[in-house]
Short mmCIF file of C-alpha atoms in Angstrom, two decimals:
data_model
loop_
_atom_site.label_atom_id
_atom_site.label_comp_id
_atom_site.label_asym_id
_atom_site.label_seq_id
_atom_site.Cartn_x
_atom_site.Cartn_y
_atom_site.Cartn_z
CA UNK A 1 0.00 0.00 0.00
CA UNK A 2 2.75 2.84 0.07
CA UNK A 3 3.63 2.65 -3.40
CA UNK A 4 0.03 4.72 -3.25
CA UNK A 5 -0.23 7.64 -5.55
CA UNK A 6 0.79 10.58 -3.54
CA UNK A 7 -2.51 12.40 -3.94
CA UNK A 8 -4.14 9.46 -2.52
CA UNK A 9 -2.36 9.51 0.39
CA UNK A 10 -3.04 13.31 0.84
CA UNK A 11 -6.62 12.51 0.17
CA UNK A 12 -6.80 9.89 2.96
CA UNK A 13 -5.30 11.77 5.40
CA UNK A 14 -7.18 15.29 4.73
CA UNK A 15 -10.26 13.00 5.14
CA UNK A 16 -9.25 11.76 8.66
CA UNK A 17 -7.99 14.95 9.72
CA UNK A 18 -11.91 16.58 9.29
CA UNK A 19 -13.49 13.11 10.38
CA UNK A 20 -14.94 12.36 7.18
CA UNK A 21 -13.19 8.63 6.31
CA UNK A 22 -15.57 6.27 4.77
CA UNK A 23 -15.18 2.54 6.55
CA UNK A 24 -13.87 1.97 3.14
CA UNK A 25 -11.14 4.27 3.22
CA UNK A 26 -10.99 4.12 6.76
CA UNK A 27 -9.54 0.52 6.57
CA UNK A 28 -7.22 1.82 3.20
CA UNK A 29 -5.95 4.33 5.78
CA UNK A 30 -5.00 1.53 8.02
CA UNK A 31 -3.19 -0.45 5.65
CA UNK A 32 -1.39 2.70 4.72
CA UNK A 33 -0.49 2.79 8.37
CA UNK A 34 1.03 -0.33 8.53
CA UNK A 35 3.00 0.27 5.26
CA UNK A 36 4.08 3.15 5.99
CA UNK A 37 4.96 4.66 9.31
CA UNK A 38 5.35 8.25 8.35
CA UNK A 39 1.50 8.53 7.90
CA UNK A 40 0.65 8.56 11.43
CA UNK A 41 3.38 11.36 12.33
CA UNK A 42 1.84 13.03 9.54
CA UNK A 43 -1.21 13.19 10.86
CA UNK A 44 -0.17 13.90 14.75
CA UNK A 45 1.56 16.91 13.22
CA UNK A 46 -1.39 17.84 11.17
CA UNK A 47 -3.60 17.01 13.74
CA UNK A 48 -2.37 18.96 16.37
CA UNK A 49 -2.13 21.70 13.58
CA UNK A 50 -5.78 21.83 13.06
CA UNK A 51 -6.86 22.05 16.58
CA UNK A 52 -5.75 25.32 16.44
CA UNK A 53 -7.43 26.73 13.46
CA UNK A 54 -10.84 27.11 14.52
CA UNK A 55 -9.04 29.78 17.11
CA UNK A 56 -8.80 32.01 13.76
CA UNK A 57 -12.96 32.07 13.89
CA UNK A 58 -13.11 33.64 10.16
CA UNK A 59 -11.53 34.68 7.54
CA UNK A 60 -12.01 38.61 6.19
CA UNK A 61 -10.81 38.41 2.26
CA UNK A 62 -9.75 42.23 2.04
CA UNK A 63 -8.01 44.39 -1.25
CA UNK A 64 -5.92 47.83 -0.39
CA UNK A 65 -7.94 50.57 -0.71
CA UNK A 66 -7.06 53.55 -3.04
CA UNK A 67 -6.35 55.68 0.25
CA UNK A 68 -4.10 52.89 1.49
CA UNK A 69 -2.51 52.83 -1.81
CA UNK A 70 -2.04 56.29 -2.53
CA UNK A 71 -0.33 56.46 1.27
CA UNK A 72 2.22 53.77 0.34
CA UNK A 73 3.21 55.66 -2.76
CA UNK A 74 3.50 59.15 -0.80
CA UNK A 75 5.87 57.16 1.51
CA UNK A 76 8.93 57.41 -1.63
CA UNK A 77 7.03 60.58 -2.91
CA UNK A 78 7.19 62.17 0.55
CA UNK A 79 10.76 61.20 0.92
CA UNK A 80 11.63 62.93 -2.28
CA UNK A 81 10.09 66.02 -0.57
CA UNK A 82 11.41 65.33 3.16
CA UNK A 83 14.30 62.98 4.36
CA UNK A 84 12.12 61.55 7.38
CA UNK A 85 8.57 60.26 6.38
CA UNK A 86 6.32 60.51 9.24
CA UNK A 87 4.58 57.32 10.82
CA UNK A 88 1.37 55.82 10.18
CA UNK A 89 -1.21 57.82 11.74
CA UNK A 90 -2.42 55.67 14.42
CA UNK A 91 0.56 54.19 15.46
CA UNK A 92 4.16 55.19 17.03
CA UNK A 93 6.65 55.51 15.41
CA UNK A 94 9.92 53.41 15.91
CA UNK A 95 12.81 55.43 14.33
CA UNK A 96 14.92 52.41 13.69
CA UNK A 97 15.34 51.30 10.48
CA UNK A 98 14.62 47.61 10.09
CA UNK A 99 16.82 44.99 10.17
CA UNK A 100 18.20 43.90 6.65
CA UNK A 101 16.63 40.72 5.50
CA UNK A 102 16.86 37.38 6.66
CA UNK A 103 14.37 34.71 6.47
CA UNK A 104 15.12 34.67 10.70
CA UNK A 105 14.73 38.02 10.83
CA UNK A 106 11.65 37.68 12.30
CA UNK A 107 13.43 36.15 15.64
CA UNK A 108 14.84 38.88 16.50
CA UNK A 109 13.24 41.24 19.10
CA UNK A 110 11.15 44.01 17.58
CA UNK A 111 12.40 47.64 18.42
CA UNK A 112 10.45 48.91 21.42
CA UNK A 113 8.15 51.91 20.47
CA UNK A 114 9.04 55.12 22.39
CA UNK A 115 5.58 55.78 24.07
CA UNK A 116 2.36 54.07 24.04
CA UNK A 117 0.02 55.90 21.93
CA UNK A 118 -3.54 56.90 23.13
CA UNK A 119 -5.92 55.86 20.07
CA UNK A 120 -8.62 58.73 19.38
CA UNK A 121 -12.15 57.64 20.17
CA UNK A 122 -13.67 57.37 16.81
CA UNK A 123 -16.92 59.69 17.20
CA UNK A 124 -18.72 59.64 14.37
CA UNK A 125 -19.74 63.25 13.74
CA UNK A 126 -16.77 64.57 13.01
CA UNK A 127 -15.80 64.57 9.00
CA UNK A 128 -12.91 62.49 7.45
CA UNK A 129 -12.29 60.69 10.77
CA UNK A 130 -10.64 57.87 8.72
CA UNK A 131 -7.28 58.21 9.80
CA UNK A 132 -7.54 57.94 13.15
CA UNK A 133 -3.84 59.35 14.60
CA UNK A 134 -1.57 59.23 17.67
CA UNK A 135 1.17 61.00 18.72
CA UNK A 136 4.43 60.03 18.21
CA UNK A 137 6.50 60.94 21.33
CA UNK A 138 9.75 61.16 23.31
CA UNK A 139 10.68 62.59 25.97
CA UNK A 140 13.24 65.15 25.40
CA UNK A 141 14.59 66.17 28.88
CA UNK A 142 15.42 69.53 30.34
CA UNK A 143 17.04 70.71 26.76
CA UNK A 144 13.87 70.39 25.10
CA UNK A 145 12.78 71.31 21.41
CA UNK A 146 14.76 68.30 19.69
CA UNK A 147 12.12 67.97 17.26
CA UNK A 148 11.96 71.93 16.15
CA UNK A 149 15.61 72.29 16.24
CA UNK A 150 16.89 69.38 14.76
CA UNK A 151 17.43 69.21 11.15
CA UNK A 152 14.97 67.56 9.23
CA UNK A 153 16.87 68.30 5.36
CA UNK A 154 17.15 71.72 3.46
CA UNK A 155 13.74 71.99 2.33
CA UNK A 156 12.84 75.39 3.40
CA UNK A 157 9.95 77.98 2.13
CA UNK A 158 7.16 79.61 2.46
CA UNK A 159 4.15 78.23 4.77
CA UNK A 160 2.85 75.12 2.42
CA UNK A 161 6.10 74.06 1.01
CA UNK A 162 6.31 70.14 1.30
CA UNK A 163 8.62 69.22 3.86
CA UNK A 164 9.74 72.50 5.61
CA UNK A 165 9.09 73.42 8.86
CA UNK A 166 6.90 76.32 9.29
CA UNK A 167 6.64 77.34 12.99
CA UNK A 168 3.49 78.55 14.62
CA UNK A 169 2.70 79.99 17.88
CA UNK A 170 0.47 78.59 20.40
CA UNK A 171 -1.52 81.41 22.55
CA UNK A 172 -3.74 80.36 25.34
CA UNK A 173 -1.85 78.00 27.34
CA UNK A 174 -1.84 78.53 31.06
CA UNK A 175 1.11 80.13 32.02
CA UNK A 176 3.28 76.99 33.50
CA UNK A 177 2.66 75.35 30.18
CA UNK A 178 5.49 76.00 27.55
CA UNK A 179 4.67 75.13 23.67
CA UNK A 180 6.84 75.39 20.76
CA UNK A 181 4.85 74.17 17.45
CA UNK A 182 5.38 73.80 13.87
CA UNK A 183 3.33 72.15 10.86
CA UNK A 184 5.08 70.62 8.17
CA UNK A 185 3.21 70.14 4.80
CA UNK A 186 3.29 66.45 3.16
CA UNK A 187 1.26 65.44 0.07
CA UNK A 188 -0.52 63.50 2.39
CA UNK A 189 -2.01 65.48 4.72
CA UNK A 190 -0.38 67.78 8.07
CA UNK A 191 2.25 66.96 10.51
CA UNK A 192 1.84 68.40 13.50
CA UNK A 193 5.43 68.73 15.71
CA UNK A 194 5.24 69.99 19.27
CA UNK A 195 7.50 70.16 22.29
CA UNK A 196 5.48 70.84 25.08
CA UNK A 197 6.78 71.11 28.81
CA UNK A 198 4.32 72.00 31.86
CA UNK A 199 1.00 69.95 31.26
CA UNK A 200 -0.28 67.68 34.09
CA UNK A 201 1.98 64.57 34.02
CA UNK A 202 -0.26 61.40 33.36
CA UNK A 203 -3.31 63.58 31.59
CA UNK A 204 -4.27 62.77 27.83
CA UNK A 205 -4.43 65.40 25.53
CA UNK A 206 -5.52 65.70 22.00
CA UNK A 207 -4.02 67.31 19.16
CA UNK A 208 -6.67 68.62 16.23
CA UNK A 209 -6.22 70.33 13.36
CA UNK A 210 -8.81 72.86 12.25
CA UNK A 211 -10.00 73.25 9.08
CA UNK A 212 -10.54 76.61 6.99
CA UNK A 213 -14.55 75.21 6.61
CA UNK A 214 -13.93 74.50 9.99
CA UNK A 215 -14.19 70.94 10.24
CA UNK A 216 -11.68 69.08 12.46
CA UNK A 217 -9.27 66.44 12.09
CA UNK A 218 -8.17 64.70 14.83
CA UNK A 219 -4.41 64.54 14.87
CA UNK A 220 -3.63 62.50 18.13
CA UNK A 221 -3.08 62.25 21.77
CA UNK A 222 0.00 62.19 23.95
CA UNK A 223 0.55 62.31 27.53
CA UNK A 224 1.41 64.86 29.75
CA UNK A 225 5.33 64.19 31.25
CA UNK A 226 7.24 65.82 34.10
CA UNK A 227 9.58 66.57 31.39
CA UNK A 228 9.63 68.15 27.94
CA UNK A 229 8.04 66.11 25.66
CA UNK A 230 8.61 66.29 21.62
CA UNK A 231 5.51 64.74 19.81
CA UNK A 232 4.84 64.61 15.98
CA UNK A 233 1.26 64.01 15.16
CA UNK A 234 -0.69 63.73 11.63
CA UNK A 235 -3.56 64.76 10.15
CA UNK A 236 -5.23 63.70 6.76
CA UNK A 237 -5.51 66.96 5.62
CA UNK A 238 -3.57 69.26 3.27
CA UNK A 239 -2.16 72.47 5.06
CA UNK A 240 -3.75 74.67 2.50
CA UNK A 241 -6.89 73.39 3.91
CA UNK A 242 -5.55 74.21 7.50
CA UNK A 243 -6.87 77.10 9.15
CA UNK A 244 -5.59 76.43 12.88
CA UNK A 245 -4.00 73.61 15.44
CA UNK A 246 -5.89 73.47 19.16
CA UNK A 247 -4.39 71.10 21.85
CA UNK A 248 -7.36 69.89 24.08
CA UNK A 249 -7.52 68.02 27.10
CA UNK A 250 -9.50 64.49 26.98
CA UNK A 251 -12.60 66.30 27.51
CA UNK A 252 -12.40 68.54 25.45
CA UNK A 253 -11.47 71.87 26.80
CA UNK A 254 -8.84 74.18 25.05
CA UNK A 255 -5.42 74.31 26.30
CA UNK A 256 -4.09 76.26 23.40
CA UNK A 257 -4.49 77.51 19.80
CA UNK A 258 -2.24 78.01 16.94
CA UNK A 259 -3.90 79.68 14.06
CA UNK A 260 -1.82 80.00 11.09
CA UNK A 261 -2.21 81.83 8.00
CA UNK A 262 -3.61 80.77 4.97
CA UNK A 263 -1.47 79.61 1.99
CA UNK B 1 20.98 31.52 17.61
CA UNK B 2 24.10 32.38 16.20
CA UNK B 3 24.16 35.43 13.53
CA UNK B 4 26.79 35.18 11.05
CA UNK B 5 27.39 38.06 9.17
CA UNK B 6 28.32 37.47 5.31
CA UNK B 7 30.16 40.19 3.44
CA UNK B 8 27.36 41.87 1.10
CA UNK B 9 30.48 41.25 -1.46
CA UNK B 10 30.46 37.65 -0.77
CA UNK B 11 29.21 35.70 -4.14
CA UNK B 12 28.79 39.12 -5.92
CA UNK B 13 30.57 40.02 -9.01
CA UNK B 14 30.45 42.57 -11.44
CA UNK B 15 29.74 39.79 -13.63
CA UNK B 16 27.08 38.38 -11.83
CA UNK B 17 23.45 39.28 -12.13
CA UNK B 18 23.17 42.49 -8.70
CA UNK B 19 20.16 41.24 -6.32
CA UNK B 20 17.27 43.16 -7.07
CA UNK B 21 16.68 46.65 -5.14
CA UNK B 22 13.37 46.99 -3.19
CA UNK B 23 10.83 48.70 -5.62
CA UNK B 24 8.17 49.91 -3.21
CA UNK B 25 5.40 50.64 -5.32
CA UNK B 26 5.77 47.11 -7.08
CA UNK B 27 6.48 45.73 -3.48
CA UNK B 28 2.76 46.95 -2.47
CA UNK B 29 1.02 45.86 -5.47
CA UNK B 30 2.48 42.56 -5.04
CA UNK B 31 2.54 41.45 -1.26
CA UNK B 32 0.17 44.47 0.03
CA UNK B 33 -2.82 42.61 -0.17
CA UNK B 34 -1.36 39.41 1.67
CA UNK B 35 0.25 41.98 4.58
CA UNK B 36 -3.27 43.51 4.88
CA UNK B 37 -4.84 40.48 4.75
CA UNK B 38 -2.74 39.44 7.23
CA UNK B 39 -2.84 42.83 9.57
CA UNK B 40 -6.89 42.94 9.58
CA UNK B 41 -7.41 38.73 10.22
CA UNK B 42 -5.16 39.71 12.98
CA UNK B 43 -6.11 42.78 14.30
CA UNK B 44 -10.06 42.31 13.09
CA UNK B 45 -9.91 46.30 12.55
CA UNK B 46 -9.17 47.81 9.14
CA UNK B 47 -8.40 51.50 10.49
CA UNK B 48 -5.30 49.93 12.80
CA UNK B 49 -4.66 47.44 9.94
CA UNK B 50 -4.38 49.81 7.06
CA UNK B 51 -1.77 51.40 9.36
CA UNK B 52 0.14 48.44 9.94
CA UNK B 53 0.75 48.34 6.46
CA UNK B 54 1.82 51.61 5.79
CA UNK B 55 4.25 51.47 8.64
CA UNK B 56 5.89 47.89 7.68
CA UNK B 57 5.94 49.63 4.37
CA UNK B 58 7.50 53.14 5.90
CA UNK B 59 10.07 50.85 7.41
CA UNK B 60 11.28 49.01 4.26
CA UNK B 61 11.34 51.87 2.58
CA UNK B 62 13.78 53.17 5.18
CA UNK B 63 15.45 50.72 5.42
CA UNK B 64 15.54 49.50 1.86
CA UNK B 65 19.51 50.30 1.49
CA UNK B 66 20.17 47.08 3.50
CA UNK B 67 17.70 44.95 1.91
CA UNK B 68 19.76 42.28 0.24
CA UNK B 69 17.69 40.08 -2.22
CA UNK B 70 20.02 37.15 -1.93
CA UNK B 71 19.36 36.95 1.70
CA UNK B 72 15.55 36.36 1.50
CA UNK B 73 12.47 37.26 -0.90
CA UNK B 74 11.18 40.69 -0.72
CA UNK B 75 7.53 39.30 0.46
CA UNK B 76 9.85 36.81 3.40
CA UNK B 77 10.93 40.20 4.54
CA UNK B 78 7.63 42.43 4.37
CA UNK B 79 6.16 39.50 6.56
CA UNK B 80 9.21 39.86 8.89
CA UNK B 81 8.47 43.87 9.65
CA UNK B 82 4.62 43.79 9.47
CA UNK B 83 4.94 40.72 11.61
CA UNK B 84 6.57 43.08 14.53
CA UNK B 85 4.48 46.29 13.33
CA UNK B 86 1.20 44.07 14.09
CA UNK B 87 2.68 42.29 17.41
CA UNK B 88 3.22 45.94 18.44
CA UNK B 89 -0.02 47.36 17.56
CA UNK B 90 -1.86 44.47 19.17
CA UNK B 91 0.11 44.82 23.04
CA UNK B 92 -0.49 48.65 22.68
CA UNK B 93 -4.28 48.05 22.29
CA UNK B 94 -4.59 45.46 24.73
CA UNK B 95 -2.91 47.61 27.19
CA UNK B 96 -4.02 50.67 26.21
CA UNK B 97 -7.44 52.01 27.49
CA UNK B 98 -9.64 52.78 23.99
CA UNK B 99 -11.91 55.83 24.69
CA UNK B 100 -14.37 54.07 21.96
CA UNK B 101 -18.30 53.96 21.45
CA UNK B 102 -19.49 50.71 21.50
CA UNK B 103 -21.35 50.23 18.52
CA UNK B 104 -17.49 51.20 16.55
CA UNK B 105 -15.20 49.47 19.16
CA UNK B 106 -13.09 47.02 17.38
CA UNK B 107 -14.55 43.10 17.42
CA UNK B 108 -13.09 41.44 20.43
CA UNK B 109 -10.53 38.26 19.26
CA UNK B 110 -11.32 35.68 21.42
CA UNK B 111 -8.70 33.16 21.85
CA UNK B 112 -6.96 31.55 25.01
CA UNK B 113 -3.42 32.26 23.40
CA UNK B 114 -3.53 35.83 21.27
CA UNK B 115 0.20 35.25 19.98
CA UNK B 116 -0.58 31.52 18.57
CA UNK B 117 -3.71 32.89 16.82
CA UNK B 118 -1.42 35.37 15.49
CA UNK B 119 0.97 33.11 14.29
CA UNK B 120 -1.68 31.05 12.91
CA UNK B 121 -3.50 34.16 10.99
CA UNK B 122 0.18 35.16 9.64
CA UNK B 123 0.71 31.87 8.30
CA UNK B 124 -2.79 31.58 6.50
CA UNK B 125 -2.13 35.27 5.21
CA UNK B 126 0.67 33.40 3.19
CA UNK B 127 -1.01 30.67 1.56
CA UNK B 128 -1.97 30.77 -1.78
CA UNK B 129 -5.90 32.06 -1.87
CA UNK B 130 -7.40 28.76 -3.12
CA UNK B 131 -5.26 27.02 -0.28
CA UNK B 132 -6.48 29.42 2.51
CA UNK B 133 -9.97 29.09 0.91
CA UNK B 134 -9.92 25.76 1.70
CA UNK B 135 -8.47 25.21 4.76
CA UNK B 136 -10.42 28.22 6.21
CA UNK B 137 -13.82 26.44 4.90
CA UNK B 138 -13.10 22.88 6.32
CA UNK B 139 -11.29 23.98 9.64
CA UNK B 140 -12.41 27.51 10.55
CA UNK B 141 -16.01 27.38 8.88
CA UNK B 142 -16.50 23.36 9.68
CA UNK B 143 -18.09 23.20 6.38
CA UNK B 144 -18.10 19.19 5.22
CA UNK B 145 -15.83 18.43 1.84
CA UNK B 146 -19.09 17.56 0.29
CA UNK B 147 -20.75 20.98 1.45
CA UNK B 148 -18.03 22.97 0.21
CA UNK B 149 -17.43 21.10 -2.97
CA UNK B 150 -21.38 21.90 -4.10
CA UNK B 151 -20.21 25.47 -3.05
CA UNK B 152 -17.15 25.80 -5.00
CA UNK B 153 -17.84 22.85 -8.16
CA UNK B 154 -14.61 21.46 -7.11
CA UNK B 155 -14.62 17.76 -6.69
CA UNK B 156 -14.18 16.14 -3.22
CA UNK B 157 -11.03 14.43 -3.85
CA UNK B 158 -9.08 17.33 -5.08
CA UNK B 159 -10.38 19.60 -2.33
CA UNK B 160 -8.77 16.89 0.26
CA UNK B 161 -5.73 17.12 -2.00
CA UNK B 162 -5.62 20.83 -1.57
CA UNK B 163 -6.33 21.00 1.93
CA UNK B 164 -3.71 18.40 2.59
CA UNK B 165 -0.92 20.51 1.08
CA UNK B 166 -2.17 23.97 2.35
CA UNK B 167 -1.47 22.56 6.13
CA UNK B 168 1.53 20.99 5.05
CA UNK B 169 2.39 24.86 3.85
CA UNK B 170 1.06 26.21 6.89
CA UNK B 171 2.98 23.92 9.34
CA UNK B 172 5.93 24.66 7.59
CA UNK B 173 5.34 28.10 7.63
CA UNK B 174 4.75 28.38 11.28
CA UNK B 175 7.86 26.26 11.95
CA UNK B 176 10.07 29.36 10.28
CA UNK B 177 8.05 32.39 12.60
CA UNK B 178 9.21 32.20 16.24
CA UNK B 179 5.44 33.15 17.55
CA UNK B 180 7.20 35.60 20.86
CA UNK B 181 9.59 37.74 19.56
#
């Protein structure tokens, strides 16, 4: 019996692995057994293999949206505009590069992520609240403003050029609260970089970016530190749409407003 | 594990055919819709998947001057960073509080071991589509061979067949992803 064609053998075995053997093939199995050994370690491996599938509930067949797309191929656009491409919105960053490949790769340990981010509630009635972002945040120490000081390439121009940094002043915030701001335009929406010193350590704050029709776009949330903070947050919309940047508290209330001019 | 590092140089002449650089857009069009599939079976929420995806792809694309196409496929690597990217994404939301209404918070993933379903979900997100298909209808759905046969107009025989060698591909590619990194 092992000189069975291959399929068969597959055939037999997929049968007893979903309980469906005949008593015909159920004694064919059998002799297959007995002829050859490797069938049974087969189906122990296969066996314990499927005991863990029904664990995976369903399956969701999905295709990449256009949006999805379009923000894969502003990833190597954006980079011709700006050196440092800015994180998925809803997730931190991690800054280092990966590894190089290797089909172990994979057993390495991932690169921790500098700060937890806080994911946005997802109301409904606000517009465009498809890309649902968080802050991207370190903490910076007593020198502070990392993010607005550092280099980020030689793009520089006017408010709306892709890539530069175009600072903006935040008004409003109680006096022990210190924010430095800027915006940088990408072709896929509105980075949002802050370094912000003085808000209660431990208390979530949002970031949202104000449209000139005034609709808002939630840009994400960070946590207040006992030390300066640098955060850069994004928003899926253009910064000639932008009309101003407010930092809120989790329940809403205005800590401070940037509005910036129109371009 | 021991890492051995091999001169990039190693093997390579200028007479040789130069491994192939990582072409993002072709990258996406090829392997996106297995990463997303991947990312969203995982995850069970599109939003957070869709940004798994763009930030494996973010990270290839940085670090695309070290990708070495003799060392590994382009799609054996993608896997590699959206594995990590998804691992992430999934302890930050299960220890993260979600201020979210209930009628949009994401579908709980029930499952005694979160990390082996993981595994399992990244190594269906490989298979070939008919193969995952299958599998997914006999041993996720419980649909019968004969059920799903009358489904599909594929006979019962070669639907065993196929199932057979999807879980052979499945075990073997769960045997190459170490399921705790």
């Amino acid at each position: 019996m092992n000189d069975l064609e291959p399929d068969r053998r597959a055939e037999l075995i997929a049968a007893a692995l979903s309980g469906e053997l005949t008593p015909e093939e159920g004694a064919e199995l059998d002799a297959l057994r007995v002829a050859d050994p490797s069938v049974d370690a087969e189906f122990a491996e296969l066996s314990a293999l499927v005991g863990g599938l029904p664990a995976v509930e369903r399956w969701d067949d999905v295709a990449p949206s256009a949006a999805l797309a379009a923000r894969i191929a502003a990833i190597a656009a954006d980079d011709a505009d700006a050196p440092a491409p800015a994180a998925a919105p809803g997730l931190a960053t991690v800054p280092e590069p990966a590894p190089a490949p290797d089909d172990r790769a994979d057993a390495q340990s991932p690169p921790a992520a500098p700060v937890t981010p806080i994911r946005s509630s997802r109301r409904g009635l606000r517009p465009l609240l498809l890309l649902v972002g968080a802050a991207a945040c370190v903490a910076v120490g007593l020198g502070g403003g990392a993010l607005l000081t550092a280099p980020r390439g030689a793009v520089e121009g006017p408010p709306g050029t892709l890539g530069a940094i175009e600072e903006v002043d935040f008004t409003g915030a109680p006096a022990s609260v210190d924010i430095d701001g800027a915006l940088v335009a990408h072709t896929w929406g509105t980075e949002t970089v802050l370094t912000v010193d003085g808000l209660a350590q431990g208390a979530a704050f949002t970031v949202v970016v104000v449209g000139e029709d005034g609709a808002e776009y939630e840009s994400g949330a960070f946590l207040g530190s006992a030390v300066p903070i640098d955060c850069r947050l994004n928003a899926a919309v253009l910064r000639e749409d932008v009309a101003a940047v407010a930092i809120r508290s989790l329940e809403g209330g205005q800590i401070a407003l940037a509005e910036v001019p129109s371009v | 594990m021991t890492i051995v590092a091999i001169p990039r140089a190693a093997g390579w002449s200028p007479m040789s055919e130069p491994p192939p650089a990582f072409d993002l857009r072709a990258a996406f069009d090829e392997h996106g819709p297995s990463l997303l599939g991947f990312a969203v079976n995982a995850l069970r929420d599109r939003p957070l998947a869709e940004d798994c995806v763009q930030e494996a792809f973010l990270r290839a694309w940085r670090a695309r001057e070290s990708f070495d196409g003799e060392r590994g496929s382009v799609r054996t690597w993608l896997f590699a960073i959206i594995r990590r990217v998804v691992l992430d994404a999934y302890r930050a939301r299960d220890r993260t509080p979600q201020l979210v209404p209930q009628h949009d918070a994401p579908e709980p993933v029930t499952s005694t071991d979160p990390l082996e379903r993981i595994g399992i979900v990244d190594g269906l997100a490989q298979l070939s589509a008919p193969h995952r298909d299958a599998v997914v209808a006999i041993h996720v759905s419980g649909l019968s061979y004969q059920e799903y046969s009358q489904l599909t107009g594929v006979p019962v025989a070669t639907l065993r067949t196929r199932v057979f060698y999807a879980l052979r591909a499945l075990r073997t590619a769960l045997d190459e992803v170490d399921p705790t990194p």
